[in-house]
XYZ file of N, CA and C in Angstrom:
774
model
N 0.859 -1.184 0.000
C 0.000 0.000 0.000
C 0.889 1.225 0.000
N 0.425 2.004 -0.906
C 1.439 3.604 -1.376
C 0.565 4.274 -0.472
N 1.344 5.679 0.435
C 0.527 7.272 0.272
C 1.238 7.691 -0.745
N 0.558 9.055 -0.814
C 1.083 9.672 -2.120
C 1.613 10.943 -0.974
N 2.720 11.664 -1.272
C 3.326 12.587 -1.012
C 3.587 14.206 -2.034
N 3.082 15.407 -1.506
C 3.507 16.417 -2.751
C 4.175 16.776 -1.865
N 4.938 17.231 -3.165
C 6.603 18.338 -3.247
C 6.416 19.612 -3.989
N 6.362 20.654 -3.486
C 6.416 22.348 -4.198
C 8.200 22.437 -4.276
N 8.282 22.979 -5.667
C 9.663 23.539 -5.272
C 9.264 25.186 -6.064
N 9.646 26.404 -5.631
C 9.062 27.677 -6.358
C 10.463 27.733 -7.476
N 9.993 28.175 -8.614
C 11.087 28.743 -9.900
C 10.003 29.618 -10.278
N 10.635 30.948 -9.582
C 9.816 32.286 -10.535
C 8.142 32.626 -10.201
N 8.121 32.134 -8.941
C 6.427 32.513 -9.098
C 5.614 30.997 -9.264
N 6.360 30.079 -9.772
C 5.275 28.983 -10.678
C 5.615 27.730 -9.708
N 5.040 27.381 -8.465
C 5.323 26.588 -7.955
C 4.304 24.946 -8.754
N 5.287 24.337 -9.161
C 4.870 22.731 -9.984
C 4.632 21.304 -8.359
N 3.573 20.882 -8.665
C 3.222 19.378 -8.044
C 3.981 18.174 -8.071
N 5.083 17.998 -7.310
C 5.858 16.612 -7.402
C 5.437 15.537 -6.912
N 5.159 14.711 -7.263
C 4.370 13.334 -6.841
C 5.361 12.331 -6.019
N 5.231 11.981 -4.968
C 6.055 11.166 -4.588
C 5.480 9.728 -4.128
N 6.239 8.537 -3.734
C 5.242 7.621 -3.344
C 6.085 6.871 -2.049
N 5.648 6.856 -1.140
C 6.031 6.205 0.130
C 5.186 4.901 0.851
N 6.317 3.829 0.489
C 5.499 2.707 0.927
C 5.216 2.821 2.234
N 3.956 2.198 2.280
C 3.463 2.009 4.241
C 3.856 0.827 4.400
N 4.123 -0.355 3.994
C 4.923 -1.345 4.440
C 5.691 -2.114 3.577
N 6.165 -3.085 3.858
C 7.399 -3.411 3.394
C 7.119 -4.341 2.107
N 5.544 -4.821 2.052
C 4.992 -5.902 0.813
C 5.083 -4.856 -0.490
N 5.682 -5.481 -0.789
C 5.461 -4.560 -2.781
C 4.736 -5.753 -3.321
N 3.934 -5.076 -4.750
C 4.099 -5.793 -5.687
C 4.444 -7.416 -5.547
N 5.893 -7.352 -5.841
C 7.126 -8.512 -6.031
C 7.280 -9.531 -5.000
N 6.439 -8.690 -3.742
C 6.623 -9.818 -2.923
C 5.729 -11.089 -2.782
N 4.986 -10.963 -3.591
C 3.728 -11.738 -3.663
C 3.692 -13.030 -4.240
N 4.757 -12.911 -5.324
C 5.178 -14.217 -5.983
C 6.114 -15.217 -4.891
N 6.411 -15.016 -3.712
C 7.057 -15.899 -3.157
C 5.481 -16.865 -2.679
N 4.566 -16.307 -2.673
C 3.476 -17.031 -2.049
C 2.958 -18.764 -3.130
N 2.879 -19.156 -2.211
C 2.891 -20.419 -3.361
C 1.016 -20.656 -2.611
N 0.024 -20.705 -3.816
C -1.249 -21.075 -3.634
C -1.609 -22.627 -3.595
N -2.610 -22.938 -2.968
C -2.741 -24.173 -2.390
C -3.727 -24.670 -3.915
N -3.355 -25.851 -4.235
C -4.013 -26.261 -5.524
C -5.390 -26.205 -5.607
N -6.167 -26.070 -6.502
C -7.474 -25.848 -7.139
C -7.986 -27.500 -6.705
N -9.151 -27.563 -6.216
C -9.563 -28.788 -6.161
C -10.073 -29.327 -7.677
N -9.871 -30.477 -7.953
C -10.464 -30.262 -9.846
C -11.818 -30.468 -9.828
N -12.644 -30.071 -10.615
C -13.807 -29.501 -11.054
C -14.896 -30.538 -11.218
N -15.550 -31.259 -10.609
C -16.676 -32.355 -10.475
C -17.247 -31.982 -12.190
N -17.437 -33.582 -12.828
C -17.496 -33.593 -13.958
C -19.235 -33.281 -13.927
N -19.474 -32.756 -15.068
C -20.553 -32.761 -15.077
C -21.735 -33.637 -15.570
N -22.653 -34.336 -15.052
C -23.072 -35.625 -16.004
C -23.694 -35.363 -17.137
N -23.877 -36.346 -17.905
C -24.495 -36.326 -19.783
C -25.642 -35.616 -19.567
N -25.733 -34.358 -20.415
C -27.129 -34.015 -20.335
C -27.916 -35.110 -20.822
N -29.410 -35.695 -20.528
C -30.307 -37.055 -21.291
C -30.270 -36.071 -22.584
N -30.478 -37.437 -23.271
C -30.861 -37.550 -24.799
C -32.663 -36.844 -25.069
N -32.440 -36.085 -25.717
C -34.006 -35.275 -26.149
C -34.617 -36.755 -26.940
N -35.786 -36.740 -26.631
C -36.773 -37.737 -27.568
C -36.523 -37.605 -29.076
N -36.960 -37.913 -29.668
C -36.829 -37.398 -30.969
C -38.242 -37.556 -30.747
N -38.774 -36.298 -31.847
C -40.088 -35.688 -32.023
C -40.969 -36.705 -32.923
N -41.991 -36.917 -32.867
C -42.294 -37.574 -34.121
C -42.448 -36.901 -35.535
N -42.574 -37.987 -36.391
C -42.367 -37.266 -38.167
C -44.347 -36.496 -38.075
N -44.196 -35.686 -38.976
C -45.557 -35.685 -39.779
C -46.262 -36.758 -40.011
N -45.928 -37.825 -40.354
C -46.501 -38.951 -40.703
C -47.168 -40.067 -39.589
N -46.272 -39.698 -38.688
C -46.414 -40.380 -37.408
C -47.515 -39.568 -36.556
N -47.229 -38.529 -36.760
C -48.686 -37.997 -36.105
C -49.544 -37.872 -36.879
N -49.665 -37.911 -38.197
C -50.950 -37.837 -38.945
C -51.864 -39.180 -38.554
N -50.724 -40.561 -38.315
C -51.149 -42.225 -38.604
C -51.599 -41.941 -36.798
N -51.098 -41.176 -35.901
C -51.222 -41.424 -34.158
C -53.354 -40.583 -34.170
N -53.336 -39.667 -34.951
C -54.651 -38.972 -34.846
C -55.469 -39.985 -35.939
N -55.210 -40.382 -36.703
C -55.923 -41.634 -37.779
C -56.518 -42.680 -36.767
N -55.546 -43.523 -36.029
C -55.838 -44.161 -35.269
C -56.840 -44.100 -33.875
N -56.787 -42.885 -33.504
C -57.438 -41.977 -32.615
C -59.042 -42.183 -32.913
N -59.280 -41.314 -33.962
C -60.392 -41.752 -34.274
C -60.777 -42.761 -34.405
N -60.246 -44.017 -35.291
C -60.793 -45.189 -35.639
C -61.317 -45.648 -34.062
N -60.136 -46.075 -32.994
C -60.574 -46.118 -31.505
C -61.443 -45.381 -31.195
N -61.853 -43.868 -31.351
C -62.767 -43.737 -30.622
C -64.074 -43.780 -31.160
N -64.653 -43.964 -32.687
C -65.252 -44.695 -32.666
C -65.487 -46.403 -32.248
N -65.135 -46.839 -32.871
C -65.136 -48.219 -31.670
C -65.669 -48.174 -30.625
N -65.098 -47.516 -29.851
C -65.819 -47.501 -28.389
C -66.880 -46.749 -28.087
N -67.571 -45.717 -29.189
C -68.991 -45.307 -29.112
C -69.734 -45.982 -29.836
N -69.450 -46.922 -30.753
C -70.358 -48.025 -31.133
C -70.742 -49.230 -30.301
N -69.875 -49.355 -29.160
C -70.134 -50.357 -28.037
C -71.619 -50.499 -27.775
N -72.536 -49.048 -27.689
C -74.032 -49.095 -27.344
C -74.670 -48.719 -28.640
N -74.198 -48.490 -29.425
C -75.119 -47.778 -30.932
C -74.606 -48.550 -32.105
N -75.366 -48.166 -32.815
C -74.995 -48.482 -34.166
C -74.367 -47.059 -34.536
N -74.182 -47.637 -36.518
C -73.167 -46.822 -36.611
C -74.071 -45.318 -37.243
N -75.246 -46.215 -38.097
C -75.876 -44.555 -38.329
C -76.025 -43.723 -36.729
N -75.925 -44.357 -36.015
C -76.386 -43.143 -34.765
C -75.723 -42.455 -34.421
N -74.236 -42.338 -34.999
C -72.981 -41.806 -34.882
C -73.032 -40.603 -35.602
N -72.294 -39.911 -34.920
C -72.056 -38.048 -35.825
C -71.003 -37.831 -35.353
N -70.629 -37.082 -36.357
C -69.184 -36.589 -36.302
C -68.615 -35.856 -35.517
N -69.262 -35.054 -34.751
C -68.314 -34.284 -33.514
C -68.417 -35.033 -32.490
N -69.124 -36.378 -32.532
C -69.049 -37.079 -31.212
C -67.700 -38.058 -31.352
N -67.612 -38.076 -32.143
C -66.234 -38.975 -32.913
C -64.864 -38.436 -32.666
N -65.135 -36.952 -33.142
C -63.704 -36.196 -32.640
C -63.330 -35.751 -31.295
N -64.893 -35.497 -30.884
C -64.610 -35.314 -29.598
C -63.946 -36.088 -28.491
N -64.704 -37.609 -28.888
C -64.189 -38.946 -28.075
C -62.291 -38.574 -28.595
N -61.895 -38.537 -30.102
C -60.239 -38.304 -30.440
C -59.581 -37.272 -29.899
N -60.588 -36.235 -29.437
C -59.786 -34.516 -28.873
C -59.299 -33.881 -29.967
N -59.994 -34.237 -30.989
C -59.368 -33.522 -31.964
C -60.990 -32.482 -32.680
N -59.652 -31.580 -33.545
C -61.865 -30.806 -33.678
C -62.370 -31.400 -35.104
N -63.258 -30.839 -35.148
C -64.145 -31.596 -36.203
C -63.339 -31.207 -37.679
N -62.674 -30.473 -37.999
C -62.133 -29.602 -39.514
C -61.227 -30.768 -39.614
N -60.318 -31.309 -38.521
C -59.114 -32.464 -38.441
C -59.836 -33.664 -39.545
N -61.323 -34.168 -38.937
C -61.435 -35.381 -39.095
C -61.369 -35.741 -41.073
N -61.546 -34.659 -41.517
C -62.076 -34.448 -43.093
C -59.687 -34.596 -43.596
N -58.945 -34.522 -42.475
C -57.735 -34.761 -43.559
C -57.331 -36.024 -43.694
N -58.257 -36.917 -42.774
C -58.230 -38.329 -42.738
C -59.014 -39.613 -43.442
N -60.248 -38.568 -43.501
C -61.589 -39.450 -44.064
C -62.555 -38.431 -44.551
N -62.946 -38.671 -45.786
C -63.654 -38.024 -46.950
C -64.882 -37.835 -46.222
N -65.800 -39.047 -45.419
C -67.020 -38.870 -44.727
C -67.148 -39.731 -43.806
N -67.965 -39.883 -43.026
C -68.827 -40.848 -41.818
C -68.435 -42.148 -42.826
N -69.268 -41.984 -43.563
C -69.463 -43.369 -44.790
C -67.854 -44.516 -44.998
N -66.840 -43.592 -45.164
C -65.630 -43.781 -45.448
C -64.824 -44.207 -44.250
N -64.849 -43.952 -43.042
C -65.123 -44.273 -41.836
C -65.612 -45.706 -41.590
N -66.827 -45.632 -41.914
C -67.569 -46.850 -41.720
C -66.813 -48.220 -42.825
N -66.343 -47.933 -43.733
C -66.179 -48.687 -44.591
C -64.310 -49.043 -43.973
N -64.096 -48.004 -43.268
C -62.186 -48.227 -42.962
C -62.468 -49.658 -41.629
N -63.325 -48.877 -41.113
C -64.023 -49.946 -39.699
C -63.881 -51.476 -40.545
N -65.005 -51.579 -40.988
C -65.588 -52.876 -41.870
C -63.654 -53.565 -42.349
N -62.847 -52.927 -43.109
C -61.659 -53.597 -43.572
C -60.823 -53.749 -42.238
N -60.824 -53.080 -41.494
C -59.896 -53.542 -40.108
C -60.433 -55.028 -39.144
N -61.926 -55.079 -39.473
C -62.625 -55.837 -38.559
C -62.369 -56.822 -39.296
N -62.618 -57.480 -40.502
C -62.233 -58.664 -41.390
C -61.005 -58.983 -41.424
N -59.912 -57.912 -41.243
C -58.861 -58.186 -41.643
C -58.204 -59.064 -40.433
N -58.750 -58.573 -39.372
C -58.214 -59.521 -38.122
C -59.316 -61.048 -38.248
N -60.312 -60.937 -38.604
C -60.731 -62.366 -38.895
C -60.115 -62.780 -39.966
N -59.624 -62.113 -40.593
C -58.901 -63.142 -41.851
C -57.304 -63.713 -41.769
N -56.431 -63.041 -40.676
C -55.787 -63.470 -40.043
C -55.953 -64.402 -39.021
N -56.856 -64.306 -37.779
C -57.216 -65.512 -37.079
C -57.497 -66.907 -38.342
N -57.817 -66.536 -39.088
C -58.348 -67.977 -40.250
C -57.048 -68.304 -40.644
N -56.422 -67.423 -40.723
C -55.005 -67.938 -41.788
C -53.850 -68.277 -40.876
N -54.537 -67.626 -39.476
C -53.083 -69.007 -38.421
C -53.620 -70.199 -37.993
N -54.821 -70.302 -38.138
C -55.307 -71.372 -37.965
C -55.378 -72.566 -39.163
N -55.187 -71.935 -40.355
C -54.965 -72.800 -41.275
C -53.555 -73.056 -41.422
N -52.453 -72.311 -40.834
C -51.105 -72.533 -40.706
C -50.922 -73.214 -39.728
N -51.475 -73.579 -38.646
C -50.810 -74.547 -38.015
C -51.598 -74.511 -36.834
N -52.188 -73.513 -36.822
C -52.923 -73.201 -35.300
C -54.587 -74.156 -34.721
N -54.549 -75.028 -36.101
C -56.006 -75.864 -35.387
C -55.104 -77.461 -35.430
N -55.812 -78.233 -34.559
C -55.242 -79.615 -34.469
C -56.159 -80.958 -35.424
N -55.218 -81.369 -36.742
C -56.163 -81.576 -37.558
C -56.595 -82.859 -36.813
N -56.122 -83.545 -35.661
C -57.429 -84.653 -34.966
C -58.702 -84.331 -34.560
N -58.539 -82.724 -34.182
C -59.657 -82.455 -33.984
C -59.910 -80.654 -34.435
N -60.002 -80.995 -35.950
C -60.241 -79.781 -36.421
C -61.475 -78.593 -35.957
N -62.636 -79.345 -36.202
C -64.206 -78.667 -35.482
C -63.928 -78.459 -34.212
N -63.044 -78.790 -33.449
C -63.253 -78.053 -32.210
C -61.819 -77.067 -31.944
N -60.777 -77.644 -32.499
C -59.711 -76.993 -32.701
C -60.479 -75.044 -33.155
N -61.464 -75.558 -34.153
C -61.792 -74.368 -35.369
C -62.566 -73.061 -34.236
N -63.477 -73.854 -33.391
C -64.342 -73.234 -32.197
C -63.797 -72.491 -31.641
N -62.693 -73.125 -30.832
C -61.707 -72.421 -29.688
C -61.030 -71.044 -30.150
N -60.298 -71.451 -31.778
C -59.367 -69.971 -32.304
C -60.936 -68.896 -32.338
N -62.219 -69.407 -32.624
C -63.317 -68.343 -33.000
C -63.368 -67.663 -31.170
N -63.220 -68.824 -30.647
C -63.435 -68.026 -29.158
C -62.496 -67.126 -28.773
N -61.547 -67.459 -29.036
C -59.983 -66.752 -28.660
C -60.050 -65.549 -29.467
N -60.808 -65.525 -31.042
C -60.325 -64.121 -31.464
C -61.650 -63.365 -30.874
N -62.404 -63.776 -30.576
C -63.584 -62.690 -30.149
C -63.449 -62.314 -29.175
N -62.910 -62.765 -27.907
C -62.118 -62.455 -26.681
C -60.801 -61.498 -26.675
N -60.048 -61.299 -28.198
C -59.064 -60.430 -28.303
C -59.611 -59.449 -28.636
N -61.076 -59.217 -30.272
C -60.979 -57.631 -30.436
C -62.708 -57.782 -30.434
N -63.531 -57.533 -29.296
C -65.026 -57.871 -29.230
C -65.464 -56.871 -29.809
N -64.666 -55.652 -29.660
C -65.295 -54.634 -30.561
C -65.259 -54.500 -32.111
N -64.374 -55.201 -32.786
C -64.929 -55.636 -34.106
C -66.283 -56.792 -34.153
N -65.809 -57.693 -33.795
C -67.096 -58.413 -33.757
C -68.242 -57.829 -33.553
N -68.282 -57.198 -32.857
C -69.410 -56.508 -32.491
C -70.246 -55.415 -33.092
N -68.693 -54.852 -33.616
C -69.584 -53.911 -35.324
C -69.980 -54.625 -36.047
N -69.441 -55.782 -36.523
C -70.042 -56.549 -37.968
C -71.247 -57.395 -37.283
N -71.078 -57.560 -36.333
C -72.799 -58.632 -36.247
C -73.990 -57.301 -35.889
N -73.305 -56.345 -35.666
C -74.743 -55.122 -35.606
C -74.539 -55.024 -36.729
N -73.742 -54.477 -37.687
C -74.519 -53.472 -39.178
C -74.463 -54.428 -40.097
N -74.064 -55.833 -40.120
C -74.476 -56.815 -41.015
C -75.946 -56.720 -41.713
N -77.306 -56.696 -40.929
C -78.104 -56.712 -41.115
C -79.151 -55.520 -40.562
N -79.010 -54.781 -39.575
C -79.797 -53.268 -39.752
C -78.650 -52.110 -39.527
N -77.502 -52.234 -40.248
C -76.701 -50.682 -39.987
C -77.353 -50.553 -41.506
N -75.978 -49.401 -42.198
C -76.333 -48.396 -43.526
C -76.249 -49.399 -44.854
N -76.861 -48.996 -45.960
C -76.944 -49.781 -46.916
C -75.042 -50.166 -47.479
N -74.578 -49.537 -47.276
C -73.123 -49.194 -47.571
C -72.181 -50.081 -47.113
N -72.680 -49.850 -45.242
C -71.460 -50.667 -44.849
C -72.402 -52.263 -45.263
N -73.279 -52.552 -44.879
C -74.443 -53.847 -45.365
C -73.516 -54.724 -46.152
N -73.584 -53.847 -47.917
C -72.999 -54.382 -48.903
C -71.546 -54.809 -48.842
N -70.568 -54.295 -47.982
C -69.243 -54.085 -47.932
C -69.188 -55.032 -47.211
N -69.794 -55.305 -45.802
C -70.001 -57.085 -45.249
C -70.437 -58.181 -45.721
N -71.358 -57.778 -46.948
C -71.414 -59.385 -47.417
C -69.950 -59.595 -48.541
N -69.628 -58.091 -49.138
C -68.550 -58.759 -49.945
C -67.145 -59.266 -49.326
N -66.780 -58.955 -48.231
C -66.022 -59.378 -47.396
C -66.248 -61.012 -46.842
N -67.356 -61.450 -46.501
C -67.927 -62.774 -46.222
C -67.847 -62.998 -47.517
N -68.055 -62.732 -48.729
C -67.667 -63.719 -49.652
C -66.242 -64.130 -50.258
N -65.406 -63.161 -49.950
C -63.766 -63.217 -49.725
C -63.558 -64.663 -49.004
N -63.904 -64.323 -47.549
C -63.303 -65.473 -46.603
C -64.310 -67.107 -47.201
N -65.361 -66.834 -47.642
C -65.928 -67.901 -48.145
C -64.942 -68.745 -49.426
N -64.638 -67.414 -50.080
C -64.091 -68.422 -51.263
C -62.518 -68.665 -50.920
N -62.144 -68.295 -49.765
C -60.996 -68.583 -49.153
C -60.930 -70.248 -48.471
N -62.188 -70.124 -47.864
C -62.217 -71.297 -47.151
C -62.543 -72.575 -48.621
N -63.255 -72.080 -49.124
C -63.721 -73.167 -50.353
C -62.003 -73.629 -51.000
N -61.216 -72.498 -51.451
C -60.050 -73.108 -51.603
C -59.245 -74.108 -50.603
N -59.210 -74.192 -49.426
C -58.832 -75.392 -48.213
C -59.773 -75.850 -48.334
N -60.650 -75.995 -48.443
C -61.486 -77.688 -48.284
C -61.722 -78.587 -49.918
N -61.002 -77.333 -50.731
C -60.749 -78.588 -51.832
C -59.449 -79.113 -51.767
N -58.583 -78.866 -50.636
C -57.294 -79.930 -50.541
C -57.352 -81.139 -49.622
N -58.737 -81.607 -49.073
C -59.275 -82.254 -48.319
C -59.675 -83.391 -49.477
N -59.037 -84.794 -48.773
C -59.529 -86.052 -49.925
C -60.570 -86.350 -50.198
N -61.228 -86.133 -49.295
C -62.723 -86.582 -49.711
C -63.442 -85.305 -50.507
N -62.887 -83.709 -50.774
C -63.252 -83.238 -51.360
C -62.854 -82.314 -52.561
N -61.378 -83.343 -52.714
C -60.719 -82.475 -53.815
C -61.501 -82.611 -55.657
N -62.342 -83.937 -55.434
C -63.426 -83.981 -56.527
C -64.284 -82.788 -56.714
N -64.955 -82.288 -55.150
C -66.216 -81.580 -55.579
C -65.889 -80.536 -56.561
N -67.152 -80.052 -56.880
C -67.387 -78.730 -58.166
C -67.080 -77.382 -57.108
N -66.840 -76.367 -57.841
C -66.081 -75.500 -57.260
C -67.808 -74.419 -56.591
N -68.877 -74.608 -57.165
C -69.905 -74.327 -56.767
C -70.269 -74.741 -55.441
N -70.286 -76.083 -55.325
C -70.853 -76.950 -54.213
C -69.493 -76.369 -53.387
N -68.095 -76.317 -52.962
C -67.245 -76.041 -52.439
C -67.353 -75.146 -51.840
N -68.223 -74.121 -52.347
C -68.412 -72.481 -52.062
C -69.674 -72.767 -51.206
N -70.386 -73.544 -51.316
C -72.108 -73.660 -50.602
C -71.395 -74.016 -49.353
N -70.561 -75.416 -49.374
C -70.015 -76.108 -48.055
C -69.140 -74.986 -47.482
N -68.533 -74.208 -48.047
C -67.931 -73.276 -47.041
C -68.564 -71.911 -46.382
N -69.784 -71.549 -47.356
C -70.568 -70.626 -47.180
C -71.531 -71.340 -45.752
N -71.848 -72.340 -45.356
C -72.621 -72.987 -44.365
C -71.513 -72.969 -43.211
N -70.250 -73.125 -43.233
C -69.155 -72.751 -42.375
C -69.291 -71.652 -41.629
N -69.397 -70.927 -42.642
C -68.870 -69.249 -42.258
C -69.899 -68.794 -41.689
N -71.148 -68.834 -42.460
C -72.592 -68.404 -41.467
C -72.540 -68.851 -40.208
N -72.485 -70.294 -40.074
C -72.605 -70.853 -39.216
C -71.422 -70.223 -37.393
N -70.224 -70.079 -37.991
C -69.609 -69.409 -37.160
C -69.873 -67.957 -36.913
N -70.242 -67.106 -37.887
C -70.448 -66.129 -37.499
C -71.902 -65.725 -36.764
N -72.457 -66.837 -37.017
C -73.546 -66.857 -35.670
C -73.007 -67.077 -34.478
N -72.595 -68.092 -34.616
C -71.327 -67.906 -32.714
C -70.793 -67.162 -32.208
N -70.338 -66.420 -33.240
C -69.410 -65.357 -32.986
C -70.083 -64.314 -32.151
N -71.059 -64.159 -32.839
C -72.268 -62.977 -32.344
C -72.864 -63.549 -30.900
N -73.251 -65.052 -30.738
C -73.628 -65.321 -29.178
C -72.180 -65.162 -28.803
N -71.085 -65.648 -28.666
C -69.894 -65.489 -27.871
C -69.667 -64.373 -27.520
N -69.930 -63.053 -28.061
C -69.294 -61.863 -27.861
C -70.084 -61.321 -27.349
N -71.753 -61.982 -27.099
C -72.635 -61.603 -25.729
C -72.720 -62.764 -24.590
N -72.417 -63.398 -24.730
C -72.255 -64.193 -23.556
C -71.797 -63.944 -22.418
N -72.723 -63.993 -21.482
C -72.318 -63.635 -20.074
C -71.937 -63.892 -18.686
N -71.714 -65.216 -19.099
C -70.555 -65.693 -17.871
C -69.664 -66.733 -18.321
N -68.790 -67.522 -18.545
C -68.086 -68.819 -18.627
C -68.932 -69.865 -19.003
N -70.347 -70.091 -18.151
C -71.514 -70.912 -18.367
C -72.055 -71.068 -19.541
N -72.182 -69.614 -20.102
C -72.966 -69.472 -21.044
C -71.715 -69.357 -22.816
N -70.696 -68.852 -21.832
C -69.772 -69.313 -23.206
C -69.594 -71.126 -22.923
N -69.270 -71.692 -22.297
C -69.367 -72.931 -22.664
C -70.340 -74.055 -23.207
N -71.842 -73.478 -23.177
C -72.975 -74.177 -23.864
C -72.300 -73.606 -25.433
N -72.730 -72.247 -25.755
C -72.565 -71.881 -27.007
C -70.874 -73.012 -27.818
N -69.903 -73.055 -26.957
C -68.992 -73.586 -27.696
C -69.626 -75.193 -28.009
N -70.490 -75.754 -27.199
C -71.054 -77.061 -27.693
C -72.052 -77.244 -28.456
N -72.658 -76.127 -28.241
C -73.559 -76.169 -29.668
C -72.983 -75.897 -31.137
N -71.927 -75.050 -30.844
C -71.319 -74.824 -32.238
C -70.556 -76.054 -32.852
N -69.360 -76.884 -31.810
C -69.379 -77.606 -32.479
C -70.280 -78.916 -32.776
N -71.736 -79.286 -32.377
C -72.375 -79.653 -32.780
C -72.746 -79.963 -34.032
N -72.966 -78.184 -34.244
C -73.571 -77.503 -35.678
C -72.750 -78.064 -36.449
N -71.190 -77.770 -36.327
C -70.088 -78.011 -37.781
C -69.861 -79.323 -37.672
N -70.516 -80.223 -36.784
C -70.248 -81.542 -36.908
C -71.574 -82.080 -37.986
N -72.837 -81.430 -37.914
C -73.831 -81.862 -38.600
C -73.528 -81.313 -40.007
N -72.976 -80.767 -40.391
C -72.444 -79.680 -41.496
C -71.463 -80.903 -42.205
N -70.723 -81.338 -41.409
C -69.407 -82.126 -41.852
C -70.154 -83.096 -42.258
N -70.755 -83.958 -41.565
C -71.258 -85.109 -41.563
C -72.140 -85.429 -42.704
N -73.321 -84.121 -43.170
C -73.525 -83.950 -44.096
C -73.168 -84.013 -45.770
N -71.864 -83.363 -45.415
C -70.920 -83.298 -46.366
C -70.535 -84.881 -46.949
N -70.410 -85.528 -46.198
C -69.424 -86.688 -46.608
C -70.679 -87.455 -47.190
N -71.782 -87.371 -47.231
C -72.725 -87.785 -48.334
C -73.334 -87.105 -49.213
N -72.552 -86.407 -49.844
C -73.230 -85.857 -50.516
C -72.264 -85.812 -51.716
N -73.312 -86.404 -53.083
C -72.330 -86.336 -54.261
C -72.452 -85.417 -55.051
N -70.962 -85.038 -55.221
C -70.864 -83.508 -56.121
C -70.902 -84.049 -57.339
N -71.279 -82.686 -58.109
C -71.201 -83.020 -59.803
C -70.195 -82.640 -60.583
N -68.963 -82.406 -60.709
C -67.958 -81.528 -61.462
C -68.456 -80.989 -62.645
């Protein structure tokens, strides 16, 4: 630490300010470097900031609000049919507003018809693991019962649209369910002409015997997916295979015509 000291000296009248500097103690500057500082503790690392999500694409949220709707119809058809449905009850169930639903689906109608291809499409998969390996051909008719029980127990709410608007929903979706039942019909008619006893029949009669199949289950389908306790699903599974046993049994007398 300096004071500062002035000095006058007079030349002529004009006395000038001499600056002087007088240490108050003996530390300068210079003495400071003898000091040796005690080391820096080193610096705690800092951990990984987390990884940001990645956002989804456009596409991914267009297909996340697509889906939205399809679900939330579904689950307001649980008590209604589908004409009873309107469109802000639809978006509303999605949280989305009503202007959204038109970048997904042209109308209600179009809707109804996306429903109808999702609902077959999982019955037409249950059919096609079951024709891959999933029924036991010792006991096919009941093997066939169980996968019908098992898929109506996975998505009841398809089932449950197609056995309501099969026969009193809109003329639209109506038509779009029987042409779908005639898909899986002439699906099934192709496997039961690799069957020995019916690789003769006419491709007509093939289509009748599989068309009596398909009705026939999709009447089950419709008691199974109201059935209301274990009790009452286990009569229905014995009557059904009953039914496809009288169906079968049928079959094996009966001569086709090619």
């Amino acid at each position: 630490m300096y004071t500062v000291n002035t000095c006058s000296r007079a030349v002529k009248g004009y006395t000038p300010a001499v600056l002087g500097f007088t240490p108050v103690n003996s530390r300068t500057p210079n003495s400071r470097s003898g000091r040796t500082r005690p080391p820096r503790p080193p610096r705690a690392e800092r951990p990984p900031r987390p990884e940001r999500p990645e956002r989804p694409s456009r596409e991914e949220r267009k297909e996340a609000t697509r889906r939205a709707i399809i679900s939330a119809a579904l689950t307001l058809l649980a008590e209604r049919s589908f004409s009873a449905l309107s469109l802000r009850e639809v978006t509303r169930a999605a949280n989305i507003v009503p202007a959204a639903f038109y970048r997904h689906f042209e109308s209600m109608d179009a809707l109804g018809l996306v429903l109808i291809d999702e609902s077959f499409r999982a019955l037409r998969e249950t059919l096609r693991d079951a024709r891959s390996g999933g029924v036991d051909p010792n006991r096919i008719i009941e093997s066939s019962v169980e996968v019908l029980i098992s898929s109506v127990a996975a998505r009841p709410e398809y089932w449950r649209f197609i056995n309501r608007e099969r026969f009193s929903g809109m003329t639209v979706l109506r038509y779009a369910i029987r042409t779908e039942i005639r898909l899986i019909t002439s699906e099934l008619a192709t496997d039961l002409a690799r069957f020995p006893g019916l690789s003769g029949w006419s491709t007509e009669d093939l289509n009748i015997l599989a068309g009596l199949f398909v009705n026939a289950m999709t009447v089950n389908a419709e008691a199974i997916e109201e059935a209301p306790d274990a009790e009452a699903l286990a009569e229905i599974k014995h009557v059904a295979v009953k039914q496809l046993r009288m169906i079968a049994l049928a079959a094996e007398g009966w001569r086709s015509k090619p």
